Coordinates of C-alpha atoms in Angstrom, one line a residue:
Chain J
X1 CA 119.5 189.1 44.3
X2 CA 119.5 188.6 48.1
X3 CA 117.6 185.8 49.9
X4 CA 115.4 188.5 51.2
X5 CA 114.4 189.5 47.7
X6 CA 113.6 185.9 46.8
X7 CA 111.5 185.7 49.9
X8 CA 109.7 188.9 48.8
X9 CA 109.0 187.5 45.4
X10 CA 107.7 184.2 46.9
X11 CA 105.6 186.1 49.4
X12 CA 104.1 188.3 46.7
X13 CA 103.1 185.2 44.7
X14 CA 101.7 183.6 47.8
X15 CA 99.6 186.6 48.8
X16 CA 98.3 187.2 45.3
X17 CA 97.4 183.6 44.7
X18 CA 95.8 183.0 48.0
X19 CA 93.9 186.3 47.9
X20 CA 92.6 185.6 44.4
X21 CA 91.6 182.0 45.0
X22 CA 89.9 182.8 48.4
X23 CA 88.0 185.7 46.8
X24 CA 86.8 183.7 43.8
X25 CA 83.8 182.0 45.3
X26 CA 82.6 185.1 47.0
X27 CA 83.3 187.1 43.8
X28 CA 81.2 184.8 41.7
X29 CA 78.4 184.8 44.3
X30 CA 78.4 188.6 44.5
X31 CA 78.3 189.0 40.7
X32 CA 75.5 186.4 40.5
X33 CA 73.5 188.3 43.1
X34 CA 74.1 191.6 41.3
X35 CA 73.2 190.3 37.9
X36 CA 70.5 187.7 38.3
X37 CA 68.6 188.5 41.5
X38 CA 66.4 191.3 42.6
X39 CA 67.1 191.2 46.3
X40 CA 66.6 194.4 48.2
X41 CA 69.8 196.2 49.1
X42 CA 71.5 195.4 45.9
X43 CA 72.5 199.0 45.3
X44 CA 74.1 199.1 48.7
X45 CA 76.0 195.8 48.1
X46 CA 77.2 197.2 44.8
X47 CA 78.4 200.4 46.4
X48 CA 80.2 198.4 49.2
X49 CA 81.9 196.1 46.7
X50 CA 83.1 199.0 44.6
X51 CA 84.2 201.2 47.4
X52 CA 87.8 199.9 47.5
X53 CA 88.1 200.9 43.9
X54 CA 87.8 204.6 44.7
X55 CA 89.1 204.8 48.3
X56 CA 92.8 205.4 48.8
X57 CA 94.4 202.0 49.7
X58 CA 95.8 203.6 52.9
X59 CA 92.3 204.4 54.0
X60 CA 91.3 200.8 53.4
X61 CA 94.2 199.6 55.3
X62 CA 93.3 201.8 58.2
X63 CA 89.7 200.7 58.2
X64 CA 90.8 197.1 58.1
X65 CA 93.1 197.9 61.0
X66 CA 90.2 199.3 63.0
X67 CA 88.3 196.1 62.2
X68 CA 90.9 193.5 62.8
X69 CA 93.1 195.2 65.4
X70 CA 93.4 193.8 68.9
X71 CA 91.0 196.4 70.2
X72 CA 89.1 196.5 66.9
X73 CA 85.5 195.6 66.1
X74 CA 86.4 191.9 65.5
X75 CA 89.0 191.9 68.3
X76 CA 86.9 189.7 70.7
X77 CA 86.1 187.2 67.9
X78 CA 89.7 186.9 66.9
X79 CA 90.9 186.5 70.4
X80 CA 88.3 183.8 71.0
X81 CA 89.8 181.8 68.1
X82 CA 93.3 182.9 69.0
X83 CA 93.8 184.5 65.6
X84 CA 96.1 187.3 64.8
X85 CA 95.6 189.2 61.6
X86 CA 97.7 192.4 61.9
X87 CA 101.3 192.1 61.0
X88 CA 100.9 188.6 59.6
X89 CA 100.7 186.9 56.3
X90 CA 96.9 186.6 56.8
X91 CA 96.7 190.4 57.1
X92 CA 98.6 190.8 53.8
X93 CA 96.3 188.4 52.1
X94 CA 93.2 190.2 53.5
X95 CA 94.5 193.6 52.5
X96 CA 95.2 192.6 48.9
X97 CA 92.0 190.6 48.6
X98 CA 89.9 193.6 49.7
X99 CA 91.6 195.9 47.3
X100 CA 91.5 193.5 44.4
X101 CA 87.9 192.3 45.0
X102 CA 86.0 195.0 43.1
X103 CA 88.1 194.2 40.0
X104 CA 87.2 190.6 40.2
X105 CA 83.5 191.2 40.7
X106 CA 83.4 193.9 38.0
X107 CA 84.8 191.6 35.4
X108 CA 82.7 188.5 36.3
X109 CA 79.7 190.7 36.4
X110 CA 80.3 192.1 32.9
X111 CA 80.6 188.5 31.7
X112 CA 77.4 187.4 33.3
X113 CA 75.5 190.4 32.0
X114 CA 76.6 189.3 28.5
X115 CA 74.8 186.0 28.9
X116 CA 71.5 186.0 26.9
X117 CA 68.8 185.4 29.5
X118 CA 67.0 183.2 27.0
X119 CA 69.7 180.5 27.5
X120 CA 68.6 180.4 31.1
X121 CA 65.0 180.3 30.2
X122 CA 65.7 177.4 27.8
X123 CA 67.6 175.6 30.5
X124 CA 64.8 176.0 32.9
X125 CA 62.1 174.7 30.5
X126 CA 64.4 171.8 30.0
X127 CA 64.2 171.0 33.7
X128 CA 67.3 172.7 35.2
X129 CA 67.0 174.2 38.6
X130 CA 68.7 177.5 39.3
X131 CA 71.9 176.0 40.8
X132 CA 72.0 173.5 37.9
X133 CA 71.9 176.2 35.3
X134 CA 74.5 178.1 37.4
X135 CA 76.9 175.2 36.9
X136 CA 76.0 174.2 33.4
X137 CA 75.2 177.5 31.7
X138 CA 76.3 180.6 33.7
X139 CA 79.8 179.5 34.9
X140 CA 80.9 178.0 31.6
X141 CA 79.6 181.0 29.6
X142 CA 81.3 183.5 31.9
X143 CA 84.5 181.5 32.0
X144 CA 86.5 184.1 30.0
X145 CA 85.3 186.9 32.2
X146 CA 86.1 184.9 35.4
X147 CA 89.7 184.3 34.1
X148 CA 90.0 187.9 33.2
X149 CA 88.8 189.0 36.6
X150 CA 91.2 186.6 38.3
X151 CA 94.1 187.9 36.2
X152 CA 93.2 191.5 37.0
X153 CA 92.9 190.8 40.7
X154 CA 96.1 188.8 40.8
X155 CA 98.0 191.6 39.1
X156 CA 96.5 194.2 41.4
X157 CA 97.4 192.0 44.4
X158 CA 101.0 191.8 43.2
X159 CA 101.3 195.5 43.3
X160 CA 99.3 196.2 46.5
X161 CA 101.1 198.5 48.8
X162 CA 99.1 201.0 50.8
X163 CA 96.6 198.8 52.6
X164 CA 99.2 196.1 53.2
X165 CA 101.8 198.2 54.8
X166 CA 99.2 199.5 57.3
X167 CA 97.5 196.2 58.1
X168 CA 100.4 193.9 57.8
X169 CA 103.4 196.1 58.1
X170 CA 106.7 195.6 56.3
X171 CA 108.3 192.6 58.0
X172 CA 110.9 190.9 55.8
X173 CA 110.1 187.2 55.4
X174 CA 106.6 187.6 56.9
X175 CA 104.7 190.4 55.1
X176 CA 107.3 192.1 52.9
X177 CA 106.1 191.7 49.3
X178 CA 107.8 193.1 46.3
X179 CA 106.4 196.6 46.4
X180 CA 107.2 196.8 50.1
X181 CA 110.7 195.6 49.5
X182 CA 111.2 198.2 46.8
X183 CA 110.0 200.8 49.1
X184 CA 112.5 199.7 51.7
X185 CA 115.4 199.8 49.1
X186 CA 114.5 203.3 48.0
X187 CA 114.8 204.4 51.6
X188 CA 118.2 202.8 52.0
X189 CA 121.3 204.6 50.8
X190 CA 122.7 202.7 47.8
X191 CA 119.6 200.5 47.3
X192 CA 118.8 201.9 43.9
X193 CA 120.2 199.0 41.9
X194 CA 118.4 196.4 44.2
X195 CA 115.2 198.3 43.8
X196 CA 115.6 198.4 40.1
X197 CA 116.2 194.6 39.9
X198 CA 113.0 194.0 41.9
X199 CA 111.2 196.4 39.6
X200 CA 112.3 194.3 36.6
X201 CA 111.0 191.2 38.4
X202 CA 107.7 192.9 39.0
X203 CA 107.4 193.9 35.4
X204 CA 108.3 190.4 34.3
X205 CA 105.6 188.8 36.6
X206 CA 102.9 191.2 35.4
X207 CA 103.8 190.5 31.8
X208 CA 103.6 186.7 32.4
X209 CA 100.1 187.3 34.0
X210 CA 99.0 189.2 30.9
X211 CA 100.3 186.5 28.6
X212 CA 98.4 183.8 30.5
X213 CA 95.3 185.9 30.5
X214 CA 95.5 186.4 26.7
X215 CA 96.2 182.7 26.1
X216 CA 93.2 181.6 28.2
X217 CA 90.9 184.1 26.4
X218 CA 92.1 182.7 23.1
X219 CA 91.4 179.1 24.1
X220 CA 87.9 180.1 25.2
X221 CA 87.2 181.8 21.9
X222 CA 88.4 178.8 19.9
X223 CA 85.7 176.5 21.4
Chain H
X1 CA 45.6 165.8 27.0
X2 CA 43.3 168.4 28.6
X3 CA 44.8 171.9 28.9
X4 CA 42.7 174.5 30.6
X5 CA 43.9 178.1 30.6
X6 CA 42.2 181.2 32.1
X7 CA 44.7 184.0 32.8
X8 CA 45.1 187.7 33.0
X9 CA 48.3 189.7 32.8
X10 CA 49.0 193.4 32.5
X11 CA 52.3 194.7 31.3
X12 CA 52.4 198.5 31.0
X13 CA 49.6 199.5 28.6
X14 CA 49.2 196.0 27.3
X15 CA 46.8 193.6 28.9
X16 CA 46.4 189.9 28.1
X17 CA 43.1 188.2 29.0
X18 CA 42.6 184.7 27.6
X19 CA 40.5 181.7 28.5
X20 CA 40.5 178.5 26.5
X21 CA 40.7 174.8 26.9
X22 CA 42.3 172.4 24.5
X23 CA 41.9 168.6 24.3
X24 CA 43.2 167.6 20.9
X25 CA 46.6 167.2 19.5
X26 CA 47.7 170.1 17.4
X27 CA 46.6 173.7 18.0
X28 CA 47.8 177.0 16.5
X29 CA 47.9 180.4 18.0
X30 CA 47.6 182.8 15.1
X31 CA 47.9 186.6 15.2
X32 CA 50.0 189.6 14.2
X33 CA 53.2 190.4 16.0
X34 CA 52.5 192.4 19.2
X35 CA 49.2 190.6 19.8
X36 CA 50.5 188.9 22.9
X37 CA 51.3 185.5 21.5
X38 CA 54.8 185.4 23.0
X39 CA 53.6 186.7 26.3
X40 CA 51.1 183.9 26.5
X41 CA 53.8 181.4 25.6
X42 CA 56.0 182.7 28.5
X43 CA 53.1 182.4 30.9
X44 CA 52.2 178.9 29.8
X45 CA 55.9 177.8 30.1
X46 CA 56.2 179.4 33.6
X47 CA 58.7 182.0 32.6
X48 CA 56.2 184.8 33.3
X49 CA 53.8 184.9 36.2
X50 CA 50.2 186.0 35.4
X51 CA 48.4 188.4 37.6
X52 CA 45.4 186.2 38.1
X53 CA 43.8 183.0 36.9
X54 CA 44.7 179.3 36.6
X55 CA 46.5 176.9 34.2
X56 CA 45.7 173.2 34.5
X57 CA 47.4 170.5 32.5
X58 CA 45.8 167.1 32.7
X59 CA 44.3 167.9 36.1
X60 CA 47.6 169.2 37.5
X61 CA 47.5 172.9 38.4
X62 CA 50.5 174.7 36.9
X63 CA 49.3 178.0 38.1
X64 CA 46.4 179.0 40.4
X65 CA 46.2 182.5 41.8
X66 CA 43.6 181.5 44.4
X67 CA 45.5 178.6 45.7
X68 CA 48.8 180.4 45.4
X69 CA 50.3 177.8 43.1
X70 CA 53.0 178.8 40.6
X71 CA 55.1 175.9 39.4
X72 CA 58.5 177.0 38.1
X73 CA 59.3 176.0 34.5
X74 CA 61.5 173.1 35.5
X75 CA 58.6 171.4 37.2
X76 CA 55.9 171.9 34.5
X77 CA 57.2 169.5 31.9
X78 CA 56.1 171.9 29.2
X79 CA 58.6 171.9 26.4
X80 CA 59.4 175.1 24.5
X81 CA 61.0 175.5 21.0
X82 CA 62.1 179.1 20.8
X83 CA 62.2 181.3 17.8
X84 CA 66.0 181.5 17.9
X85 CA 66.7 178.0 19.0
X86 CA 68.8 179.1 22.0
X87 CA 71.1 176.2 21.7
X88 CA 73.8 176.4 24.4
X89 CA 76.8 177.8 22.6
X90 CA 79.4 176.1 24.8
X91 CA 78.1 172.6 24.2
X92 CA 78.2 170.4 21.1
X93 CA 75.1 169.0 19.5
X94 CA 75.1 165.8 21.5
X95 CA 75.3 167.6 24.8
X96 CA 72.6 170.1 23.8
X97 CA 70.3 167.2 22.8
X98 CA 70.6 165.3 26.0
X99 CA 70.5 168.3 28.3
X100 CA 66.8 168.0 29.0
X101 CA 66.8 164.2 28.9
X102 CA 69.4 164.0 31.6
X103 CA 67.2 166.2 33.8
X104 CA 64.1 164.0 33.2
X105 CA 63.4 161.4 35.9
X106 CA 64.2 158.0 34.5
X107 CA 60.6 156.7 34.8
X108 CA 59.3 159.6 32.7
X109 CA 61.7 159.1 29.8
X110 CA 59.5 157.9 27.1
X111 CA 61.8 158.7 24.2
X112 CA 65.4 157.7 23.7
X113 CA 68.1 159.9 22.3
X114 CA 68.8 157.3 19.6
X115 CA 65.2 157.5 18.3
X116 CA 65.3 161.3 18.1
X117 CA 68.7 161.4 16.5
X118 CA 67.4 159.0 13.8
X119 CA 64.1 160.8 13.3
X120 CA 65.8 164.2 12.9
X121 CA 68.7 162.8 10.9
X122 CA 71.3 164.3 13.3
X123 CA 73.8 161.5 13.5
X124 CA 76.5 163.2 11.5
X125 CA 76.2 166.4 13.5
X126 CA 76.5 165.1 17.0
X127 CA 80.1 166.1 17.7
X128 CA 79.8 169.5 16.0
X129 CA 79.8 172.8 17.9
X130 CA 76.4 174.5 17.6
X131 CA 78.0 177.6 16.1
X132 CA 78.9 175.6 13.0
X133 CA 75.3 174.6 12.2
X134 CA 73.0 176.0 9.6
X135 CA 69.7 177.7 10.5
X136 CA 67.7 174.6 9.7
X137 CA 70.1 172.3 11.5
X138 CA 69.9 174.5 14.6
X139 CA 66.1 174.3 14.7
X140 CA 66.2 170.5 14.3
X141 CA 68.6 170.2 17.2
X142 CA 66.4 172.6 19.3
X143 CA 63.4 170.5 18.5
X144 CA 65.2 167.3 19.4
X145 CA 66.4 168.8 22.6
X146 CA 62.9 169.8 23.6
X147 CA 61.3 166.5 22.6
X148 CA 63.9 164.6 24.6
X149 CA 62.9 166.3 27.8
X150 CA 59.7 164.2 27.3
X151 CA 57.3 167.1 27.8
X152 CA 53.5 166.6 28.3
X153 CA 53.0 169.5 25.8
X154 CA 55.3 171.4 23.4
X155 CA 55.0 175.1 22.8
X156 CA 56.6 176.4 19.6
X157 CA 57.1 180.1 19.4
X158 CA 57.6 181.1 15.8
X159 CA 60.1 178.3 15.3
X160 CA 60.3 178.8 11.6
X161 CA 60.5 182.6 11.5
X162 CA 63.9 183.7 10.3
X163 CA 64.4 180.6 8.1
X164 CA 64.1 181.1 4.4
X165 CA 61.3 179.5 2.5
X166 CA 63.2 176.5 1.3
X167 CA 64.6 175.7 4.7
X168 CA 61.2 176.2 6.3
X169 CA 59.7 173.4 4.2
X170 CA 62.7 171.2 4.9
X171 CA 62.0 171.5 8.6
X172 CA 58.2 171.1 8.6
X173 CA 58.2 167.4 7.7
X174 CA 60.6 166.8 10.6
X175 CA 58.3 168.7 13.0
X176 CA 55.2 166.8 11.9
X177 CA 57.0 163.5 11.9
X178 CA 58.4 163.8 15.4
X179 CA 55.2 165.1 17.0
X180 CA 53.3 162.3 15.4
X181 CA 55.8 159.6 16.1
X182 CA 56.1 160.5 19.8
X183 CA 52.5 161.6 20.3
X184 CA 53.2 164.9 21.9
X185 CA 50.5 167.6 21.9
X186 CA 51.4 170.9 20.3
X187 CA 50.6 174.5 20.7
X188 CA 52.1 176.3 17.7
X189 CA 52.5 180.0 17.7
X190 CA 52.9 181.8 14.4
X191 CA 51.9 184.8 12.4
X192 CA 52.1 182.8 9.2
X193 CA 48.9 181.3 7.9
X194 CA 50.9 178.9 5.8
X195 CA 52.8 177.5 8.8
X196 CA 49.7 177.3 10.9
X197 CA 47.9 175.3 8.2
X198 CA 50.8 172.9 7.8
X199 CA 51.3 172.3 11.5
X200 CA 47.9 172.5 13.2
X201 CA 44.3 171.4 13.0
X202 CA 42.6 174.1 15.1
X203 CA 43.4 177.7 15.6
X204 CA 43.0 180.4 18.2
X205 CA 43.1 183.8 16.5
X206 CA 44.8 186.4 18.7
X207 CA 44.2 190.1 18.6
X208 CA 45.5 192.6 21.1
X209 CA 45.8 190.2 24.0
X210 CA 42.4 188.6 23.4
X211 CA 41.2 185.5 21.6
X212 CA 39.1 186.8 18.8
X213 CA 38.0 183.4 17.3
X214 CA 38.5 179.8 17.6
X215 CA 38.0 177.7 14.5
X216 CA 39.3 174.9 12.3
X217 CA 42.4 175.8 10.4
X218 CA 40.7 175.2 7.1
X219 CA 38.0 177.7 8.0
X220 CA 40.6 180.3 8.9
X221 CA 42.3 179.7 5.5
X222 CA 38.9 180.1 3.7
X223 CA 38.3 183.3 5.6
X224 CA 41.5 184.6 4.3
X225 CA 40.5 183.9 0.8
X226 CA 37.8 186.5 1.3
X227 CA 39.6 189.1 3.4
X228 CA 43.3 188.4 3.0
X229 CA 45.5 189.8 0.2
X230 CA 47.1 186.6 -0.8
X231 CA 44.1 184.4 -1.5
X232 CA 43.7 180.8 -0.7
X233 CA 46.2 178.0 -1.4
X234 CA 45.2 174.4 -1.7
X235 CA 47.6 172.1 0.0
X236 CA 47.8 168.7 -1.7
X237 CA 49.6 165.7 -0.4
X238 CA 50.6 163.7 -3.5
X239 CA 52.3 160.4 -3.6
X240 CA 54.1 157.9 -5.9
X241 CA 55.2 160.1 -8.8
X242 CA 55.5 158.2 -12.1
X243 CA 56.8 159.6 -15.4
X244 CA 54.0 160.5 -17.8
X245 CA 55.7 161.6 -21.1
X246 CA 57.5 164.8 -20.3
X247 CA 55.4 165.2 -17.2
X248 CA 54.7 163.4 -13.9
X249 CA 51.6 161.6 -12.7
X250 CA 50.9 161.6 -9.0
X251 CA 48.5 159.7 -6.8
X252 CA 46.0 162.1 -5.2
X253 CA 43.6 160.2 -3.0
X254 CA 41.9 157.7 -5.3
X255 CA 42.8 159.5 -8.5
X256 CA 45.6 160.9 -10.5
X257 CA 47.0 164.4 -11.2
X258 CA 49.4 165.4 -13.9
X259 CA 52.2 167.8 -12.8
X260 CA 55.2 169.3 -14.4
X261 CA 57.4 169.0 -11.3
X262 CA 59.1 165.8 -10.4
X263 CA 58.8 164.6 -6.7
X264 CA 60.4 162.3 -4.3
X265 CA 59.3 159.0 -2.8
X266 CA 57.0 159.3 0.2
X267 CA 54.8 162.3 0.8
X268 CA 55.1 165.3 -1.4
X269 CA 53.3 168.5 -0.4
X270 CA 52.2 170.7 -3.3
X271 CA 50.6 174.1 -3.1
X272 CA 48.0 175.1 -5.7
X273 CA 46.6 178.6 -5.8
X274 CA 42.8 178.8 -5.7
X275 CA 43.1 181.3 -8.5
X276 CA 44.8 178.7 -10.7
X277 CA 41.7 176.5 -10.8
X278 CA 39.5 177.5 -13.7
X279 CA 35.9 176.3 -13.6
X280 CA 33.9 175.1 -16.7
X281 CA 30.2 174.4 -16.8
X282 CA 30.7 171.5 -19.3
X283 CA 33.6 169.4 -20.2
X284 CA 35.8 171.5 -22.5
X285 CA 36.5 169.6 -25.8
X286 CA 40.0 170.7 -26.2
X287 CA 42.3 172.5 -23.7
X288 CA 46.0 173.0 -23.1
X289 CA 45.5 172.2 -19.4
X290 CA 46.4 168.6 -18.4
X291 CA 44.0 168.2 -15.5
X292 CA 40.3 168.1 -16.0
X293 CA 38.4 167.1 -12.9
X294 CA 34.6 166.7 -12.9
X295 CA 33.7 168.0 -9.4
X296 CA 30.6 168.6 -7.3
X297 CA 30.3 172.0 -5.7
X298 CA 30.1 171.5 -2.0
X299 CA 30.0 175.1 -0.9
X300 CA 30.1 178.6 -2.2
X301 CA 31.4 181.2 0.3
X302 CA 32.6 184.8 0.6
X303 CA 31.2 188.0 -0.7
X304 CA 32.7 191.2 -2.3
X305 CA 34.6 190.6 -5.4
X306 CA 36.2 187.4 -4.4
X307 CA 34.3 184.2 -3.9
X308 CA 35.5 180.7 -3.0
X309 CA 34.0 177.6 -4.5
X310 CA 34.6 174.4 -2.5
X311 CA 34.8 171.4 -4.8
X312 CA 34.6 167.7 -4.1
X313 CA 36.4 165.4 -6.5
X314 CA 35.9 161.7 -5.6
X315 CA 36.2 162.5 -1.9
X316 CA 39.2 164.9 -2.3
X317 CA 38.7 168.6 -1.7
X318 CA 39.8 171.7 -3.6
X319 CA 38.9 175.4 -3.4
X320 CA 38.7 177.6 -6.4
X321 CA 38.6 181.3 -6.3
X322 CA 36.4 183.1 -8.9
X323 CA 34.6 186.4 -9.2
X324 CA 30.9 186.8 -8.3
X325 CA 30.1 187.6 -11.9
X326 CA 31.3 184.1 -12.9
X327 CA 29.3 182.5 -10.1
X328 CA 26.2 184.1 -11.5
X329 CA 26.8 183.4 -15.1
X330 CA 27.7 179.7 -14.6
X331 CA 25.0 179.4 -12.0
X332 CA 27.4 177.9 -9.5
X333 CA 25.7 176.8 -6.3
X334 CA 25.9 174.0 -3.9
X335 CA 25.3 170.6 -5.5
X336 CA 25.9 171.5 -9.2
X337 CA 28.5 169.8 -11.3
X338 CA 31.5 171.7 -12.7
X339 CA 34.7 170.8 -14.4
X340 CA 37.9 172.1 -12.6
X341 CA 40.7 172.7 -15.1
X342 CA 44.2 172.9 -13.8
X343 CA 47.5 173.4 -15.7
X344 CA 50.3 170.9 -15.0
X345 CA 52.6 173.8 -14.2
X346 CA 50.3 175.4 -11.6
X347 CA 51.5 173.2 -8.8
X348 CA 54.4 174.3 -6.7
X349 CA 56.2 171.8 -4.5
X350 CA 56.8 172.7 -0.8
X351 CA 58.5 169.5 0.1

């Protein structure tokens, strides 16, 4: 395995970890709003959150490019803060976060919907305010779902290709994650065996993620 | 305590319209399922907002549609014991118990966890997960959790429904003891006359979202002798059982009763069906029954083919159920003397 491959693996892990962790608070908040509140525009929010699930990743990448590009909608804001998103690690993280976000929200949401509302009623009659019951009842009870959502999103981020290549490009050492590296090998004469070894790494990583997810689900059940 | 309620709420086809004010300690809300009892409970606890009206507890408005006041449940300090306990499944017994206590301002904590743990006999369960509790234990923990939030009033919504008979009567002494010990007013919701009689003094009878009657719990029970299908049950609190040959002698007020069932120390609650009390005009010379009580008739009530005869025996009270024909033949009316004859085996112990 070449140093470039190692870099790709490390980058993949970095992107997936950062994307998942940064999305987590927003994912929990979004699921909470969808399940426990009756704010107007909920249907719209739901549609927006789920859109990346059905759109081709390339389309998402292109839309993100329109948003974050130098002449994009957020261009002036980014220039003001002297930020560059496209063709950077930040871009790769944003691309994989957007693509994986619906999976995270979906899973947390299912978990929250499974919580008997009467636990919350009991908590409130015992003096808990909404944020109090959020921390003491909702989050602990949706713990398995949160872990499952994070796992799904992490795995999805590891494999993210379409949106990333458009927004962040395929720059070795900067934005080249495992799928992008595999893509490059397949376009290189004689790169088959290198591609295959990265495929094996990819499978190994995904398998480890699944194992961790299963183990955490078991430990929740045991309590 | 002074609790004033006057609210209206419409949910689909169902409408709730109630007005009452309570000042005593223990009240029951009695009615068939679907009569709106639980809706009322949710409204009083603040979990459901009425369309109109006001709820005032000790001068503090909890809800007032005119003044646009609607206190959320966490600010009402009205405790609720739910039908299905709703213990938090991810916490052990100890954490469940102190959940409300921790959220009660220190100056308002009148009750300590230690006192409740002792009163409800929970010491050995504290570290246990709530999913490993029996039905009765769950309700005890739920009760303790609510009492520890030091509420100004406790609402109990069918807390004994779903428990089998034996468990139910194991829980009731705990409920009574805790409410008495910590002096918390109670509003007890149930469709079981037996539970209402054991837990409350006065009853609001509910029917299709309205209060049909308000009466003493004893009057409700007597009414059921006449109209209900199960007759009337005398509830007797008997103390200090002593062996009496093969049988047991109990203290009942200032006199003695002979029973077949052994009891425990402290209070023993026995039920005696009104049908199991036979009345004699004169003292029978020889009878197989072990209890012969010369009584004074204090009331004769009911009509149709079932009549109740209220009896006074040295200041203790019993009700016997007989048919109108016997009332006429024995010339039973208020003020006459009769002898009540009860078999030792007619008593059934509740707890």
